mmCIF file of C-alpha atoms in Angstrom:
data_model
loop_
_atom_site.group_PDB
_atom_site.id
_atom_site.type_symbol
_atom_site.label_atom_id
_atom_site.label_comp_id
_atom_site.label_asym_id
_atom_site.label_seq_id
_atom_site.Cartn_x
_atom_site.Cartn_y
_atom_site.Cartn_z
ATOM 1 C CA GLN A 12 -10.073 -10.516 -7.233
ATOM 2 C CA VAL A 13 -13.736 -9.879 -6.440
ATOM 3 C CA GLN A 14 -16.047 -9.630 -9.453
ATOM 4 C CA LEU A 15 -19.386 -7.872 -9.854
ATOM 5 C CA GLN A 16 -22.181 -8.606 -12.313
ATOM 6 C CA GLU A 17 -25.342 -6.569 -12.854
ATOM 7 C CA SER A 18 -28.629 -8.185 -13.801
ATOM 8 C CA GLY A 19 -32.223 -7.103 -14.300
ATOM 9 C CA PRO A 20 -34.757 -5.979 -16.906
ATOM 10 C CA ARG A 21 -33.351 -3.941 -19.768
ATOM 11 C CA LEU A 22 -36.640 -2.273 -20.580
ATOM 12 C CA VAL A 23 -38.845 -0.539 -18.018
ATOM 13 C CA LYS A 24 -42.055 1.359 -18.640
ATOM 14 C CA PRO A 25 -42.398 4.977 -17.521
ATOM 15 C CA SER A 26 -43.763 5.400 -13.964
ATOM 16 C CA GLN A 27 -42.743 1.861 -13.047
ATOM 17 C CA THR A 28 -39.915 0.686 -10.783
ATOM 18 C CA LEU A 29 -36.442 -0.087 -12.090
ATOM 19 C CA SER A 30 -34.928 -3.027 -10.200
ATOM 20 C CA LEU A 31 -31.363 -4.237 -10.616
ATOM 21 C CA THR A 32 -29.251 -6.754 -8.759
ATOM 22 C CA CYS A 33 -25.480 -6.966 -8.460
ATOM 23 C CA THR A 34 -24.011 -10.388 -7.731
ATOM 24 C CA VAL A 35 -20.655 -10.414 -5.995
ATOM 25 C CA SER A 36 -18.336 -13.349 -6.692
ATOM 26 C CA ARG A 37 -14.882 -14.341 -5.460
ATOM 27 C CA GLY A 38 -15.489 -12.521 -2.207
ATOM 28 C CA SER A 39 -18.040 -12.034 0.553
ATOM 29 C CA ILE A 40 -20.286 -9.004 0.478
ATOM 30 C CA SER A 41 -20.441 -8.944 4.271
ATOM 31 C CA SER A 42 -16.734 -9.035 5.034
ATOM 32 C CA GLY A 43 -14.312 -6.183 4.926
ATOM 33 C CA ASP A 44 -14.799 -2.469 5.256
ATOM 34 C CA TYR A 45 -16.623 -1.836 1.983
ATOM 35 C CA TYR A 46 -19.569 -0.001 0.553
ATOM 36 C CA TRP A 47 -21.550 -1.469 -2.324
ATOM 37 C CA THR A 48 -22.459 1.231 -4.797
ATOM 38 C CA TRP A 49 -24.519 2.037 -7.886
ATOM 39 C CA VAL A 50 -23.359 4.474 -10.578
ATOM 40 C CA ARG A 51 -25.096 5.303 -13.830
ATOM 41 C CA GLN A 52 -24.160 6.880 -17.145
ATOM 42 C CA PRO A 53 -26.724 8.188 -19.636
ATOM 43 C CA ALA A 54 -25.745 7.644 -23.247
ATOM 44 C CA GLY A 55 -22.974 10.028 -24.290
ATOM 45 C CA ARG A 56 -22.798 11.642 -20.857
ATOM 46 C CA GLY A 57 -20.806 11.482 -17.654
ATOM 47 C CA LEU A 58 -20.918 9.320 -14.547
ATOM 48 C CA GLU A 59 -23.467 9.852 -11.780
ATOM 49 C CA TRP A 60 -23.190 8.289 -8.309
ATOM 50 C CA ILE A 61 -26.603 6.970 -7.277
ATOM 51 C CA GLY A 62 -26.141 5.551 -3.800
ATOM 52 C CA ARG A 63 -24.506 2.894 -1.671
ATOM 53 C CA VAL A 64 -25.076 0.388 1.091
ATOM 54 C CA TYR A 65 -22.534 -0.447 3.767
ATOM 55 C CA THR A 66 -21.828 -3.946 5.034
ATOM 56 C CA ASN A 67 -23.950 -3.178 8.142
ATOM 57 C CA GLY A 68 -26.911 -2.188 5.931
ATOM 58 C CA GLY A 69 -26.519 1.562 6.355
ATOM 59 C CA THR A 70 -27.137 3.625 3.221
ATOM 60 C CA ASN A 71 -26.226 6.923 1.584
ATOM 61 C CA TYR A 72 -28.198 8.255 -1.353
ATOM 62 C CA ASN A 73 -27.579 10.987 -3.902
ATOM 63 C CA PRO A 74 -30.061 13.757 -2.977
ATOM 64 C CA ALA A 75 -31.132 13.862 -6.627
ATOM 65 C CA PHE A 76 -32.806 10.457 -6.106
ATOM 66 C CA LYS A 77 -34.150 10.769 -2.591
ATOM 67 C CA GLY A 78 -37.696 9.577 -2.237
ATOM 68 C CA ARG A 79 -37.377 7.255 -5.237
ATOM 69 C CA LEU A 80 -34.366 5.156 -4.323
ATOM 70 C CA THR A 81 -33.651 2.074 -2.237
ATOM 71 C CA VAL A 82 -30.316 0.277 -2.149
ATOM 72 C CA SER A 83 -30.182 -2.881 -0.066
ATOM 73 C CA LEU A 84 -28.012 -5.838 0.790
ATOM 74 C CA ASP A 85 -28.839 -9.572 0.647
ATOM 75 C CA THR A 86 -25.968 -11.286 2.400
ATOM 76 C CA SER A 87 -27.521 -14.733 1.999
ATOM 77 C CA LYS A 88 -27.221 -14.412 -1.781
ATOM 78 C CA ASN A 89 -24.062 -12.283 -1.777
ATOM 79 C CA GLN A 90 -25.960 -9.641 -3.708
ATOM 80 C CA PHE A 91 -27.011 -6.040 -3.411
ATOM 81 C CA SER A 92 -29.801 -4.330 -5.256
ATOM 82 C CA LEU A 93 -31.163 -1.052 -6.568
ATOM 83 C CA GLN A 94 -34.807 -0.038 -6.760
ATOM 84 C CA LEU A 95 -35.682 3.246 -8.438
ATOM 85 C CA LYS A 96 -39.365 4.182 -8.425
ATOM 86 C CA SER A 97 -41.408 6.298 -10.817
ATOM 87 C CA VAL A 98 -38.887 6.208 -13.639
ATOM 88 C CA THR A 99 -38.921 8.463 -16.672
ATOM 89 C CA ALA A 100 -36.940 8.518 -19.907
ATOM 90 C CA ALA A 101 -34.280 10.527 -18.060
ATOM 91 C CA ASP A 102 -33.478 7.394 -16.063
ATOM 92 C CA SER A 103 -32.365 5.543 -19.202
ATOM 93 C CA ALA A 104 -28.664 4.821 -18.776
ATOM 94 C CA VAL A 105 -25.955 2.225 -18.345
ATOM 95 C CA TYR A 106 -26.088 1.194 -14.688
ATOM 96 C CA TYR A 107 -22.910 0.010 -13.017
ATOM 97 C CA CYS A 108 -22.467 -1.637 -9.646
ATOM 98 C CA ALA A 109 -19.161 -1.095 -7.904
ATOM 99 C CA ARG A 110 -17.271 -1.704 -4.699
ATOM 100 C CA GLU A 111 -16.425 1.473 -2.819
ATOM 101 C CA ARG A 112 -13.739 1.857 -0.210
ATOM 102 C CA GLY A 113 -13.300 4.573 2.347
ATOM 103 C CA TYR A 114 -10.501 5.464 4.728
ATOM 104 C CA ASP A 115 -8.603 8.448 6.091
ATOM 105 C CA PRO A 116 -5.168 8.699 4.414
ATOM 106 C CA THR A 117 -4.439 11.759 6.546
ATOM 107 C CA PRO A 118 -6.065 13.139 9.707
ATOM 108 C CA LEU A 119 -7.430 16.054 7.653
ATOM 109 C CA GLU A 120 -9.183 14.286 4.800
ATOM 110 C CA TYR A 121 -11.199 11.213 3.938
ATOM 111 C CA SER A 122 -10.887 9.155 0.775
ATOM 112 C CA TYR A 123 -13.707 7.317 -0.971
ATOM 113 C CA TYR A 124 -13.069 5.540 -4.242
ATOM 114 C CA LEU A 125 -14.526 2.844 -6.477
ATOM 115 C CA ASP A 126 -11.964 0.100 -6.952
ATOM 116 C CA VAL A 127 -13.967 -2.704 -8.563
ATOM 117 C CA TRP A 128 -16.688 -2.233 -11.190
ATOM 118 C CA GLY A 129 -19.202 -4.448 -12.907
ATOM 119 C CA ARG A 130 -19.448 -4.378 -16.694
ATOM 120 C CA GLY A 131 -22.661 -2.403 -16.618
ATOM 121 C CA THR A 132 -26.147 -3.049 -17.903
ATOM 122 C CA THR A 133 -28.138 -0.805 -20.221
ATOM 123 C CA VAL A 134 -31.623 0.097 -19.033
ATOM 124 C CA THR A 135 -34.081 1.870 -21.278
ATOM 125 C CA VAL A 136 -37.238 3.516 -19.974
ATOM 126 C CA SER A 137 -39.854 3.475 -22.698
ATOM 127 C CA SER A 138 -43.435 2.467 -23.243
ATOM 128 C CA GLN B 13 -24.099 20.441 -14.516
ATOM 129 C CA SER B 14 -21.452 18.490 -12.603
ATOM 130 C CA VAL B 15 -20.337 19.489 -9.118
ATOM 131 C CA LEU B 16 -16.695 19.077 -10.161
ATOM 132 C CA THR B 17 -15.513 20.950 -13.247
ATOM 133 C CA GLN B 18 -13.336 19.389 -15.920
ATOM 134 C CA ALA B 19 -12.468 20.658 -19.397
ATOM 135 C CA PRO B 20 -14.453 18.590 -21.904
ATOM 136 C CA SER B 21 -11.401 17.805 -23.998
ATOM 137 C CA ALA B 22 -7.620 17.646 -23.924
ATOM 138 C CA SER B 23 -5.048 16.602 -26.485
ATOM 139 C CA GLY B 24 -1.388 15.928 -26.979
ATOM 140 C CA THR B 25 1.081 14.312 -29.306
ATOM 141 C CA PRO B 26 2.794 10.973 -28.669
ATOM 142 C CA GLY B 27 5.477 11.239 -26.008
ATOM 143 C CA GLN B 28 4.112 14.499 -24.640
ATOM 144 C CA ARG B 29 2.982 15.129 -21.064
ATOM 145 C CA VAL B 30 -0.655 16.112 -20.603
ATOM 146 C CA THR B 31 -2.443 17.412 -17.516
ATOM 147 C CA ILE B 32 -6.169 17.126 -16.860
ATOM 148 C CA SER B 33 -7.621 19.394 -14.191
ATOM 149 C CA CYS B 34 -10.556 19.025 -11.829
ATOM 150 C CA SER B 35 -11.964 22.006 -9.977
ATOM 151 C CA GLY B 36 -14.200 21.790 -6.926
ATOM 152 C CA SER B 37 -14.973 23.686 -3.744
ATOM 153 C CA THR B 38 -14.533 23.795 0.022
ATOM 154 C CA SER B 39 -17.319 21.237 0.466
ATOM 155 C CA ASN B 40 -15.630 18.572 -1.635
ATOM 156 C CA ILE B 41 -12.027 18.605 -2.898
ATOM 157 C CA ALA B 42 -10.703 20.894 -0.147
ATOM 158 C CA GLY B 43 -11.497 18.377 2.575
ATOM 159 C CA ASN B 44 -11.594 15.017 0.805
ATOM 160 C CA ALA B 45 -9.235 13.025 -1.362
ATOM 161 C CA VAL B 46 -9.710 12.742 -5.110
ATOM 162 C CA SER B 47 -9.832 9.668 -7.305
ATOM 163 C CA TRP B 48 -9.466 9.393 -11.088
ATOM 164 C CA TYR B 49 -11.030 6.929 -13.507
ATOM 165 C CA GLN B 50 -10.211 5.961 -17.096
ATOM 166 C CA GLN B 51 -13.016 4.854 -19.392
ATOM 167 C CA PHE B 52 -12.768 3.491 -22.929
ATOM 168 C CA PRO B 53 -15.868 3.551 -25.154
ATOM 169 C CA GLY B 54 -18.332 0.815 -24.307
ATOM 170 C CA THR B 55 -16.473 -0.332 -21.209
ATOM 171 C CA ALA B 56 -16.723 0.226 -17.474
ATOM 172 C CA PRO B 57 -14.578 2.879 -15.802
ATOM 173 C CA LYS B 58 -11.308 1.741 -14.270
ATOM 174 C CA LEU B 59 -9.704 3.181 -11.144
ATOM 175 C CA LEU B 60 -6.517 5.016 -12.106
ATOM 176 C CA ILE B 61 -5.624 7.082 -9.020
ATOM 177 C CA TYR B 62 -7.045 7.083 -5.490
ATOM 178 C CA SER B 63 -6.350 9.198 -2.405
ATOM 179 C CA ASN B 64 -5.059 12.047 -4.623
ATOM 180 C CA ASN B 65 -1.851 10.369 -5.752
ATOM 181 C CA GLN B 66 -1.940 6.611 -5.106
ATOM 182 C CA ARG B 67 -1.846 4.160 -7.990
ATOM 183 C CA PRO B 68 -3.584 0.779 -7.721
ATOM 184 C CA SER B 69 -1.473 -2.221 -8.544
ATOM 185 C CA GLY B 70 -1.017 -2.516 -12.304
ATOM 186 C CA VAL B 71 -1.414 1.164 -13.168
ATOM 187 C CA PRO B 72 1.800 2.418 -14.790
ATOM 188 C CA ASP B 73 3.740 5.226 -13.118
ATOM 189 C CA ARG B 74 3.263 7.440 -16.174
ATOM 190 C CA PHE B 75 -0.080 8.277 -14.516
ATOM 191 C CA SER B 76 0.189 10.569 -11.505
ATOM 192 C CA GLY B 77 -2.207 12.657 -9.440
ATOM 193 C CA SER B 78 -1.978 15.702 -7.236
ATOM 194 C CA LYS B 79 -4.239 18.003 -5.242
ATOM 195 C CA SER B 80 -3.954 21.563 -4.040
ATOM 196 C CA GLY B 81 -6.729 23.445 -2.282
ATOM 197 C CA THR B 82 -9.969 23.017 -4.205
ATOM 198 C CA SER B 83 -8.368 21.606 -7.367
ATOM 199 C CA ALA B 84 -6.813 18.334 -8.438
ATOM 200 C CA SER B 85 -4.850 17.220 -11.482
ATOM 201 C CA LEU B 86 -4.091 14.042 -13.365
ATOM 202 C CA ALA B 87 -0.839 14.006 -15.308
ATOM 203 C CA ILE B 88 -0.073 11.538 -18.054
ATOM 204 C CA SER B 89 3.501 11.404 -19.298
ATOM 205 C CA GLY B 90 4.850 9.670 -22.383
ATOM 206 C CA LEU B 91 1.514 9.967 -24.144
ATOM 207 C CA GLN B 92 0.512 6.984 -26.286
ATOM 208 C CA SER B 93 -2.434 6.440 -28.616
ATOM 209 C CA GLU B 94 -3.697 3.715 -26.279
ATOM 210 C CA PHE B 95 -4.348 6.396 -23.642
ATOM 211 C CA GLU B 96 -7.141 7.917 -25.715
ATOM 212 C CA ALA B 97 -10.109 7.647 -23.360
ATOM 213 C CA ASP B 98 -12.410 9.628 -21.109
ATOM 214 C CA TYR B 99 -11.029 10.591 -17.710
ATOM 215 C CA TYR B 100 -13.185 11.406 -14.679
ATOM 216 C CA CYS B 101 -12.324 12.842 -11.284
ATOM 217 C CA ALA B 102 -14.406 12.125 -8.196
ATOM 218 C CA THR B 103 -14.516 12.976 -4.516
ATOM 219 C CA TRP B 104 -16.902 13.055 -1.566
ATOM 220 C CA ASP B 105 -19.047 16.155 -1.105
ATOM 221 C CA ASP B 106 -19.762 16.943 2.554
ATOM 222 C CA SER B 107 -22.759 19.160 1.761
ATOM 223 C CA LEU B 108 -24.485 16.680 -0.538
ATOM 224 C CA ASN B 109 -23.286 13.680 1.493
ATOM 225 C CA ALA B 110 -22.607 11.964 -1.809
ATOM 226 C CA LEU B 111 -19.749 11.011 -4.105
ATOM 227 C CA VAL B 112 -19.549 13.517 -6.955
ATOM 228 C CA PHE B 113 -17.906 13.212 -10.355
ATOM 229 C CA GLY B 114 -16.482 15.682 -12.800
ATOM 230 C CA GLY B 115 -18.086 15.870 -16.211
ATOM 231 C CA GLY B 116 -15.178 14.000 -17.771
ATOM 232 C CA THR B 117 -12.344 14.950 -20.121
ATOM 233 C CA LYS B 118 -11.943 13.266 -23.473
ATOM 234 C CA LEU B 119 -8.255 12.820 -24.206
ATOM 235 C CA THR B 120 -7.169 12.730 -27.852
ATOM 236 C CA VAL B 121 -3.702 11.721 -28.961
ATOM 237 C CA LEU B 122 -2.925 13.633 -32.150
#
């Protein structure tokens, strides 16, 4: 079973860039019909989908982050990464990386779901 | 404010059947399948249901999902104290072009 592990600085200063990496093990990031996704969860609050990168490098971003966000793939290292610019205290959260699958179970609807998750890493934005 | 609406809390007694609802709109649940996630404090979410009513390998059949129109439901039968957790629904939103989550429902076993 594929495993995901987040890594990166746990403390980021306001206005700087938050950078995280997710290392994929027991599977290749470039094989299969998968998206590689970032989700975050502020303390005591719900889940928020940030964005994803497909195996061909194509991306989708949550409009709430557009202009600040880059999600990219590094197939040589079997990793994908998140860069969030101009962070504020509101960006403090547990950040999860996950594998996302998509397919059409019926001709009338599409299904996207997150089937494998990393353990998460807590990032605090503070001076 | 979450795009999908869930009641913040639900409760039941051991052995009871509990239903958690998720309400959306024509831009999300109506045209896309729903998934459900279980999260215990301090741990990552776990996929419980995908494609409205499919269970991943290892998820007991006491968990079931359904969808009708712009709403979806997660049913848990034979409630046990070990099911106390937060439960989230999610689906794709065609207007936002993003995956959206419900605000989560905290399940308490009395």
